[in-house]
Short mmCIF file of C-alpha atoms in Angstrom, two decimals:
data_model
loop_
_atom_site.label_atom_id
_atom_site.label_comp_id
_atom_site.label_asym_id
_atom_site.label_seq_id
_atom_site.Cartn_x
_atom_site.Cartn_y
_atom_site.Cartn_z
CA MET A 1 0.00 0.00 0.00
CA ALA A 2 1.26 3.43 -0.84
CA ALA A 3 2.48 5.43 2.10
CA LEU A 4 -0.23 7.98 1.55
CA GLY A 5 -3.01 5.49 1.02
CA GLY A 6 -5.48 4.31 3.58
CA PRO A 7 -7.86 6.26 5.74
CA ALA A 8 -6.44 9.12 7.75
CA ILE A 9 -7.68 11.54 10.37
CA ALA A 10 -8.98 14.72 8.80
CA CYS A 11 -10.11 16.55 11.90
CA ILE A 12 -10.12 16.24 15.67
CA GLY A 13 -12.65 18.16 17.70
CA ILE A 14 -12.90 18.58 21.45
CA ILE A 15 -16.35 19.63 22.63
CA GLY A 16 -17.39 20.62 26.14
CA LYS A 17 -20.42 19.22 27.86
CA GLN A 18 -22.46 22.32 27.07
CA ASP A 19 -21.81 21.68 23.39
CA ASN A 20 -19.22 24.44 23.50
CA PRO A 21 -16.30 23.94 21.10
CA LEU A 22 -13.04 23.65 23.04
CA HIS A 23 -10.64 22.91 20.26
CA MET A 24 -10.47 21.81 16.64
CA SER A 25 -7.46 20.67 14.65
CA LEU A 26 -7.46 20.03 10.91
CA PHE A 27 -5.05 17.76 9.12
CA PRO A 28 -3.71 17.53 5.58
CA PRO A 29 -5.04 17.88 3.00
CA HIS A 30 -7.84 19.77 4.76
CA ASN A 31 -5.78 22.08 6.93
CA ASN A 32 -5.08 24.47 4.08
CA ALA A 33 -8.28 24.06 2.13
CA ALA A 34 -10.41 27.17 1.80
CA GLY A 35 -13.49 27.11 3.97
CA ALA A 36 -12.50 23.84 5.58
CA TYR A 37 -12.58 25.23 9.10
CA LEU A 38 -16.20 26.27 8.71
CA GLU A 39 -17.12 23.09 6.91
CA PHE A 40 -15.74 20.88 9.65
CA SER A 41 -17.30 23.05 12.34
CA PHE A 42 -20.67 22.39 10.74
CA LEU A 43 -19.87 18.71 10.49
CA LEU A 44 -19.04 18.48 14.19
CA ASN A 45 -22.06 20.56 15.06
CA ALA A 46 -24.24 18.15 13.11
CA SER A 47 -22.88 15.23 15.10
CA LEU A 48 -23.85 16.69 18.48
CA ASP A 49 -27.36 15.27 18.38
CA ILE A 50 -26.01 11.83 17.64
CA PHE A 51 -23.60 12.21 20.54
CA ASP A 52 -26.60 12.93 22.77
CA LEU A 53 -28.50 9.98 21.44
CA ARG A 54 -25.63 7.56 21.86
CA ALA A 55 -24.67 8.89 25.24
CA ARG A 56 -28.17 8.27 26.55
CA ASP A 57 -28.10 4.67 25.38
CA LYS A 58 -28.55 2.58 28.50
CA ASN A 59 -26.68 -0.34 27.03
CA ARG A 60 -23.58 1.70 26.51
CA VAL A 61 -20.69 0.06 28.33
CA ASP A 62 -17.83 2.40 27.68
CA GLN A 63 -16.77 5.80 26.53
CA ASP A 64 -16.25 4.76 22.93
CA LEU A 65 -19.34 5.74 20.96
CA GLY A 66 -18.06 4.30 17.70
CA LEU A 67 -19.20 5.54 14.31
CA LEU A 68 -21.63 8.43 14.70
CA HIS A 69 -22.44 9.05 11.09
CA ALA A 70 -20.98 8.75 7.64
CA MET A 71 -21.31 11.91 5.59
CA ASP A 72 -20.58 10.36 2.23
CA GLU A 73 -18.20 7.74 0.96
CA ARG A 74 -15.31 9.91 2.04
CA LEU A 75 -15.90 11.45 5.47
CA SER A 76 -17.18 9.81 8.66
CA VAL A 77 -17.46 11.06 12.22
CA TRP A 78 -16.47 8.95 15.22
CA GLY A 79 -17.10 9.82 18.85
CA TRP A 80 -15.98 9.31 22.40
CA GLU A 81 -17.50 10.76 25.54
CA THR A 82 -15.64 10.96 28.84
CA GLY A 83 -17.22 10.50 32.24
CA THR A 84 -17.65 14.25 32.67
CA GLY A 85 -19.44 14.69 29.36
CA THR A 86 -16.50 16.09 27.42
CA ARG A 87 -16.64 14.81 23.85
CA PHE A 88 -13.91 13.93 21.43
CA ALA A 89 -14.83 13.69 17.79
CA ILE A 90 -12.61 12.38 15.04
CA VAL A 91 -13.44 12.87 11.39
CA LEU A 92 -11.94 10.21 9.18
CA ASP A 93 -11.07 10.77 5.55
CA MET A 94 -11.21 7.53 3.57
CA TYR A 95 -9.13 9.15 0.82
CA GLY A 96 -6.25 9.57 3.22
CA ARG A 97 -3.59 12.22 3.06
CA SER A 98 -3.38 12.30 -0.72
CA GLY A 99 -6.69 14.07 -0.82
CA GLY A 100 -8.76 12.35 -3.43
CA GLU A 101 -8.41 11.54 -7.10
CA GLY A 102 -10.53 8.49 -6.59
CA GLU A 103 -8.00 6.99 -4.27
CA ALA A 104 -10.41 5.57 -1.73
CA SER A 105 -8.55 2.58 -0.47
CA GLY A 106 -11.68 0.55 -0.13
CA LEU A 107 -10.50 -0.55 3.28
CA GLY A 108 -13.15 -0.04 5.89
CA VAL A 109 -12.28 1.04 9.38
CA LYS A 110 -13.62 -1.29 12.03
CA GLU A 111 -15.26 -0.28 15.29
CA GLY A 112 -12.58 0.13 17.87
CA GLU A 113 -9.77 0.93 15.49
CA LEU A 114 -9.81 4.54 16.58
CA ARG A 115 -9.62 3.58 20.23
CA PRO A 116 -5.86 4.20 20.57
CA ALA A 117 -6.34 7.70 19.19
CA PHE A 118 -9.21 8.43 21.57
CA ARG A 119 -7.26 7.07 24.50
CA ALA A 120 -4.28 9.24 23.61
CA LEU A 121 -6.59 12.24 23.35
CA GLN A 122 -8.04 11.50 26.73
CA THR A 123 -4.56 11.23 28.23
CA ALA A 124 -3.65 14.56 26.68
CA TYR A 125 -6.86 16.10 28.02
CA ILE A 126 -6.14 14.80 31.52
CA GLY A 127 -2.65 16.30 31.28
CA LEU A 128 -4.22 19.60 30.28
CA LEU A 129 -6.55 19.53 33.28
CA ARG A 130 -3.62 18.86 35.56
CA ASN A 131 -1.97 22.09 34.56
CA PRO A 132 -2.80 24.43 37.43
CA PHE A 133 -2.86 27.41 35.09
CA TYR A 134 -5.54 25.88 32.93
CA ILE A 135 -8.92 27.02 34.19
CA PRO A 136 -11.77 24.82 32.92
CA ASP A 137 -14.36 27.42 33.92
CA GLU A 138 -12.95 29.86 31.39
CA HIS A 139 -14.32 27.70 28.63
CA THR A 140 -17.95 27.41 29.65
CA VAL A 141 -20.59 29.13 27.58
CA ALA A 142 -21.32 31.56 30.41
CA ALA A 143 -17.70 32.68 30.50
CA GLY A 144 -17.61 33.36 26.80
CA GLY A 145 -16.57 29.92 25.63
CA VAL A 146 -12.99 30.64 24.67
CA GLN A 147 -11.11 27.78 23.08
CA ILE A 148 -8.15 25.95 24.53
CA LYS A 149 -4.90 27.82 23.98
CA ALA A 150 -2.43 25.53 25.76
CA LYS A 151 0.39 24.90 23.30
CA GLY A 152 1.42 21.54 24.71
CA PHE A 153 -2.08 20.16 24.41
CA ILE A 154 -2.60 21.43 20.87
CA LYS A 155 0.74 19.99 19.81
CA GLU A 156 -0.20 16.63 21.26
CA VAL A 157 -3.57 16.65 19.47
CA GLU A 158 -1.73 17.38 16.24
CA ARG A 159 0.72 14.59 16.88
CA ILE A 160 -2.11 12.12 17.49
CA GLY A 161 -3.95 13.18 14.34
CA MET A 162 -0.87 12.73 12.19
CA ALA A 163 0.33 9.50 13.78
CA TRP A 164 -2.85 7.45 13.72
CA LYS A 165 -3.33 4.91 10.97
CA PRO A 166 -5.53 1.82 10.73
CA GLY A 167 -4.25 -1.05 12.83
CA ILE A 168 -2.05 1.04 15.08
CA THR A 169 -2.26 -0.11 18.71
CA THR A 170 -0.51 2.58 20.71
CA LEU A 171 -0.11 6.28 20.20
CA MET B 1 32.80 8.80 48.82
CA ALA B 2 30.60 11.04 50.88
CA ALA B 3 28.33 11.03 47.85
CA ALA B 4 28.08 7.26 47.76
CA LYS B 5 27.31 7.07 51.42
CA ALA B 6 24.67 9.76 51.15
CA ALA B 7 23.10 7.93 48.22
CA ARG B 8 22.94 4.73 50.27
CA VAL B 9 21.38 6.45 53.26
CA GLY B 10 18.87 8.25 51.07
CA GLU B 11 17.84 5.06 49.30
CA GLU B 12 17.51 3.18 52.56
CA VAL B 13 15.43 5.82 54.31
CA TRP B 14 13.20 6.27 51.25
CA LYS B 15 12.48 2.56 51.17
CA THR B 16 11.91 1.91 54.84
CA ARG B 17 10.97 4.99 56.78
CA ILE B 18 8.94 7.25 54.53
CA ASP B 19 5.16 7.39 54.30
CA LYS B 20 4.28 7.73 50.64
CA VAL B 21 1.54 9.86 49.22
CA ASN B 22 0.01 10.02 45.75
CA ALA B 23 2.21 12.12 43.48
CA GLU B 24 -0.73 13.76 41.74
CA LEU B 25 -2.04 15.02 45.04
CA VAL B 26 1.27 16.76 45.67
CA THR B 27 1.56 18.14 42.15
CA LEU B 28 -2.01 19.41 42.08
CA THR B 29 -1.82 20.89 45.56
CA TYR B 30 1.37 22.76 44.86
CA GLY B 31 0.16 23.85 41.43
CA THR B 32 -3.05 25.21 42.91
CA VAL B 33 -1.13 27.16 45.51
CA VAL B 34 1.06 28.78 42.88
CA ALA B 35 -1.86 29.51 40.56
CA GLN B 36 -3.80 31.05 43.43
CA LEU B 37 -0.84 33.21 44.42
CA CYS B 38 -0.53 34.43 40.84
CA ASN B 39 -4.20 35.30 41.00
CA ASP B 40 -4.03 37.00 44.39
CA TYR B 41 -1.01 39.08 43.44
CA ASP B 42 -2.50 39.97 40.09
CA SER B 43 0.28 38.29 38.13
CA ASN B 44 2.99 40.20 39.95
CA TYR B 45 5.37 37.28 39.58
CA VAL B 46 8.25 38.89 41.41
CA GLU B 47 6.02 39.01 44.47
CA VAL B 48 4.81 35.45 43.86
CA ASN B 49 8.42 34.24 43.82
CA LYS B 50 8.97 36.01 47.11
CA GLN B 51 5.91 34.48 48.71
CA LEU B 52 6.82 30.99 47.54
CA ASP B 53 10.29 31.43 48.97
CA LYS B 54 8.81 32.57 52.25
CA MET B 55 6.48 29.59 52.41
CA GLY B 56 9.40 27.33 51.65
CA TYR B 57 11.42 28.93 54.42
CA ASN B 58 8.71 28.07 56.91
CA ILE B 59 8.58 24.51 55.63
CA GLY B 60 12.35 24.14 55.66
CA MET B 61 12.85 25.14 59.24
CA ARG B 62 10.42 22.42 60.34
CA LEU B 63 11.40 19.80 57.82
CA ILE B 64 15.03 19.73 58.90
CA GLU B 65 14.05 18.16 62.21
CA ASP B 66 12.29 15.36 60.41
CA TYR B 67 15.27 15.00 58.11
CA PHE B 68 17.63 14.33 60.99
CA ALA B 69 15.20 12.01 62.74
CA LYS B 70 14.63 9.89 59.65
CA SER B 71 18.12 9.86 58.17
CA GLY B 72 20.03 9.64 61.43
CA SER B 73 22.80 11.59 59.76
CA GLN B 74 25.24 13.74 61.63
CA ARG B 75 26.58 17.22 61.13
CA CYS B 76 28.32 17.59 57.79
CA ALA B 77 32.08 18.23 57.91
CA ASN B 78 32.10 20.72 55.09
CA PHE B 79 29.87 22.38 52.53
CA LYS B 80 30.59 19.75 49.88
CA GLU B 81 29.24 17.10 52.17
CA THR B 82 26.22 19.29 52.82
CA ALA B 83 25.56 19.54 49.10
CA GLU B 84 25.65 15.77 48.70
CA ALA B 85 23.36 15.32 51.70
CA ILE B 86 20.86 17.83 50.29
CA SER B 87 20.76 16.10 46.94
CA LYS B 88 20.99 12.44 47.84
CA ILE B 89 19.26 12.35 51.20
CA GLY B 90 17.11 15.46 51.49
CA PHE B 91 15.59 15.57 48.03
CA LYS B 92 15.60 11.80 47.87
CA ILE B 93 13.52 11.19 50.95
CA PHE B 94 11.09 14.06 50.52
CA LEU B 95 10.59 14.09 46.75
CA ASN B 96 12.29 10.90 45.55
CA ILE B 97 14.58 12.79 43.23
CA THR B 98 18.34 13.35 43.37
CA PRO B 99 19.31 16.57 41.66
CA VAL B 100 22.86 16.55 40.35
CA VAL B 101 25.44 18.60 42.25
CA SER B 102 27.94 20.30 39.96
CA ASN B 103 29.66 23.49 38.95
CA TRP B 104 31.48 24.17 42.21
CA SER B 105 33.03 27.59 42.55
CA PRO B 106 36.80 27.52 43.28
CA ASP B 107 36.26 28.56 46.90
CA GLY B 108 33.83 25.68 47.44
CA LYS B 109 31.01 27.94 48.53
CA GLN B 110 28.76 27.78 45.50
CA PHE B 111 27.26 24.90 43.61
CA THR B 112 24.51 24.18 41.12
CA LEU B 113 21.68 21.69 41.57
CA THR B 114 20.37 20.34 38.28
CA PHE B 115 16.88 18.88 38.42
CA GLU B 116 16.39 16.19 35.83
CA GLU B 117 12.87 15.70 37.04
CA ASN B 118 10.68 17.89 39.14
CA PRO B 119 7.52 16.37 40.58
CA LEU B 120 6.20 19.81 41.51
CA ALA B 121 6.04 20.90 37.91
CA ASP B 122 4.59 17.86 36.16
CA PHE B 123 2.07 18.90 33.49
CA VAL B 124 2.57 22.59 34.19
CA GLU B 125 2.45 25.08 31.35
CA LEU B 126 3.14 28.64 32.42
CA PRO B 127 0.49 31.23 31.57
CA ASP B 128 0.98 32.68 28.13
CA ASP B 129 0.86 36.32 29.18
CA GLY B 130 4.30 37.30 27.93
CA LYS B 131 5.46 37.82 31.50
CA ALA B 132 5.35 34.54 33.39
CA GLN B 133 7.97 33.00 31.11
CA ASP B 134 10.45 35.67 32.13
CA GLU B 135 9.52 36.34 35.71
CA LEU B 136 7.91 33.39 37.47
CA TRP B 137 10.05 30.71 39.09
CA PHE B 138 7.38 28.08 39.45
CA SER B 139 9.26 25.87 41.91
CA ASN B 140 10.62 28.71 43.99
CA ILE B 141 9.34 27.10 47.17
CA LEU B 142 12.40 24.84 46.97
CA THR B 143 14.85 27.70 47.38
CA GLY B 144 13.06 28.74 50.55
CA ILE B 145 13.05 25.21 51.89
CA LEU B 146 16.82 24.96 51.52
CA ARG B 147 17.32 28.37 53.08
CA GLY B 148 15.09 27.55 56.05
CA ALA B 149 16.51 24.10 56.62
CA LEU B 150 20.13 25.15 56.47
CA GLU B 151 19.56 28.14 58.67
CA MET B 152 18.50 25.77 61.42
CA VAL B 153 21.91 24.14 61.23
CA GLN B 154 23.83 27.39 61.33
CA MET B 155 24.37 27.89 57.64
CA GLN B 156 23.23 31.06 56.01
CA ILE B 157 22.76 30.47 52.32
CA GLU B 158 21.31 32.17 49.32
CA ALA B 159 19.57 30.10 46.68
CA HIS B 160 17.88 31.01 43.43
CA PHE B 161 16.81 29.32 40.23
CA THR B 162 18.88 30.14 37.18
CA SER B 163 16.88 28.19 34.60
CA ASP B 164 13.67 26.21 34.35
CA VAL B 165 12.40 23.86 31.64
CA LEU B 166 8.98 25.45 32.11
CA ARG B 167 10.43 28.63 30.67
CA GLY B 168 11.77 26.73 27.69
CA ASP B 169 15.29 26.32 29.08
CA GLU B 170 17.24 23.12 28.49
CA THR B 171 17.49 22.30 32.18
CA THR B 172 16.12 23.26 35.56
CA GLU B 173 18.95 24.58 37.71
CA MET B 174 19.33 26.19 41.09
CA ARG B 175 22.41 28.01 42.31
CA VAL B 176 23.19 27.71 45.99
CA THR B 177 25.68 29.98 47.74
CA LEU B 178 27.00 29.64 51.27
CA LEU B 179 27.14 33.09 52.80
CA ARG B 180 28.51 32.21 56.23
CA TYR B 181 28.41 29.79 59.07
CA MET B 182 26.50 31.36 61.90
CA ASP B 183 27.93 30.91 65.35
CA ASP B 184 25.45 29.70 67.84
CA GLU B 185 24.32 33.06 68.92
CA LEU B 186 24.29 33.74 72.61
CA PRO B 187 20.99 34.86 73.94
CA PRO B 188 20.98 38.57 74.65
CA ASP B 189 21.88 39.71 78.18
CA ASP B 190 23.69 36.53 78.90
CA GLU B 191 26.53 37.93 80.95
#
């Protein structure tokens, strides 16, 4: 398989429990595309209802919410909700990093394959919360809903988004 | 030689005589204290440094008693021995780290402690206000602790941080200077 082939992470979103956006990172080839930021914001926004639905599912056993919805043959949104209601969303691009030209690898991504990425995100988020200078209350809707600015955290999110590929077990 | 002995004592005491506590509790507690100070003093970091040092001083003068009780060590013969004891026994038994002693001045009165790890500062990212990176010494409580502890054993020292990985430096280093040995002062009117 070509190095660029295979599904890749297109976007990682961190969403607070009041549906307030905390952070969003875009990855190649989307990070430089015009209008991509808005487009992915809409996409994440559209997945919030499904988050709610899944999270209320009584049979849910863990924080992994699996596939939330598939936009088209290219993009799909996957979710994870922590115990405090903070949500992580990952948008997968089946065309991978090469960005199209009919290069869909045809390889599906199985439930659970994104788990290492979600776990790494959760670890990064815990690290962020442990920073005494990070004030979670600053990010609530009432306080104006500013996004996360911590450089270390953002760098880690970017590392996770770039490093994940199907079949990877640790990140 | 003195270093090896100090290392052995430190290891032994750490293993057998120290009550352990969850590291996150310590890190979070200390972090909260510093963050609160920054808040209370309106990001006047020079003042925050001073307060941390003062708090450390009060800890140090109490902690030294515990240090002697637990380690059973005796008075150090010279300042070099003191440095080894600070690193390999003191820091070892209270924080389970052994900062490296180096960079002695020719007169043997100044040395540098290099902290390869610092449990107080785990996960900390300094505020991005363009000031904290240049002014705040996050772990400044440690300088006060050394000052307070050594003062109780008749050594007047001065200690300050010279670099900190939190500020983007390569290492975290503290410079310690012996100012003088204080004679046991006679109580006033003791004639």
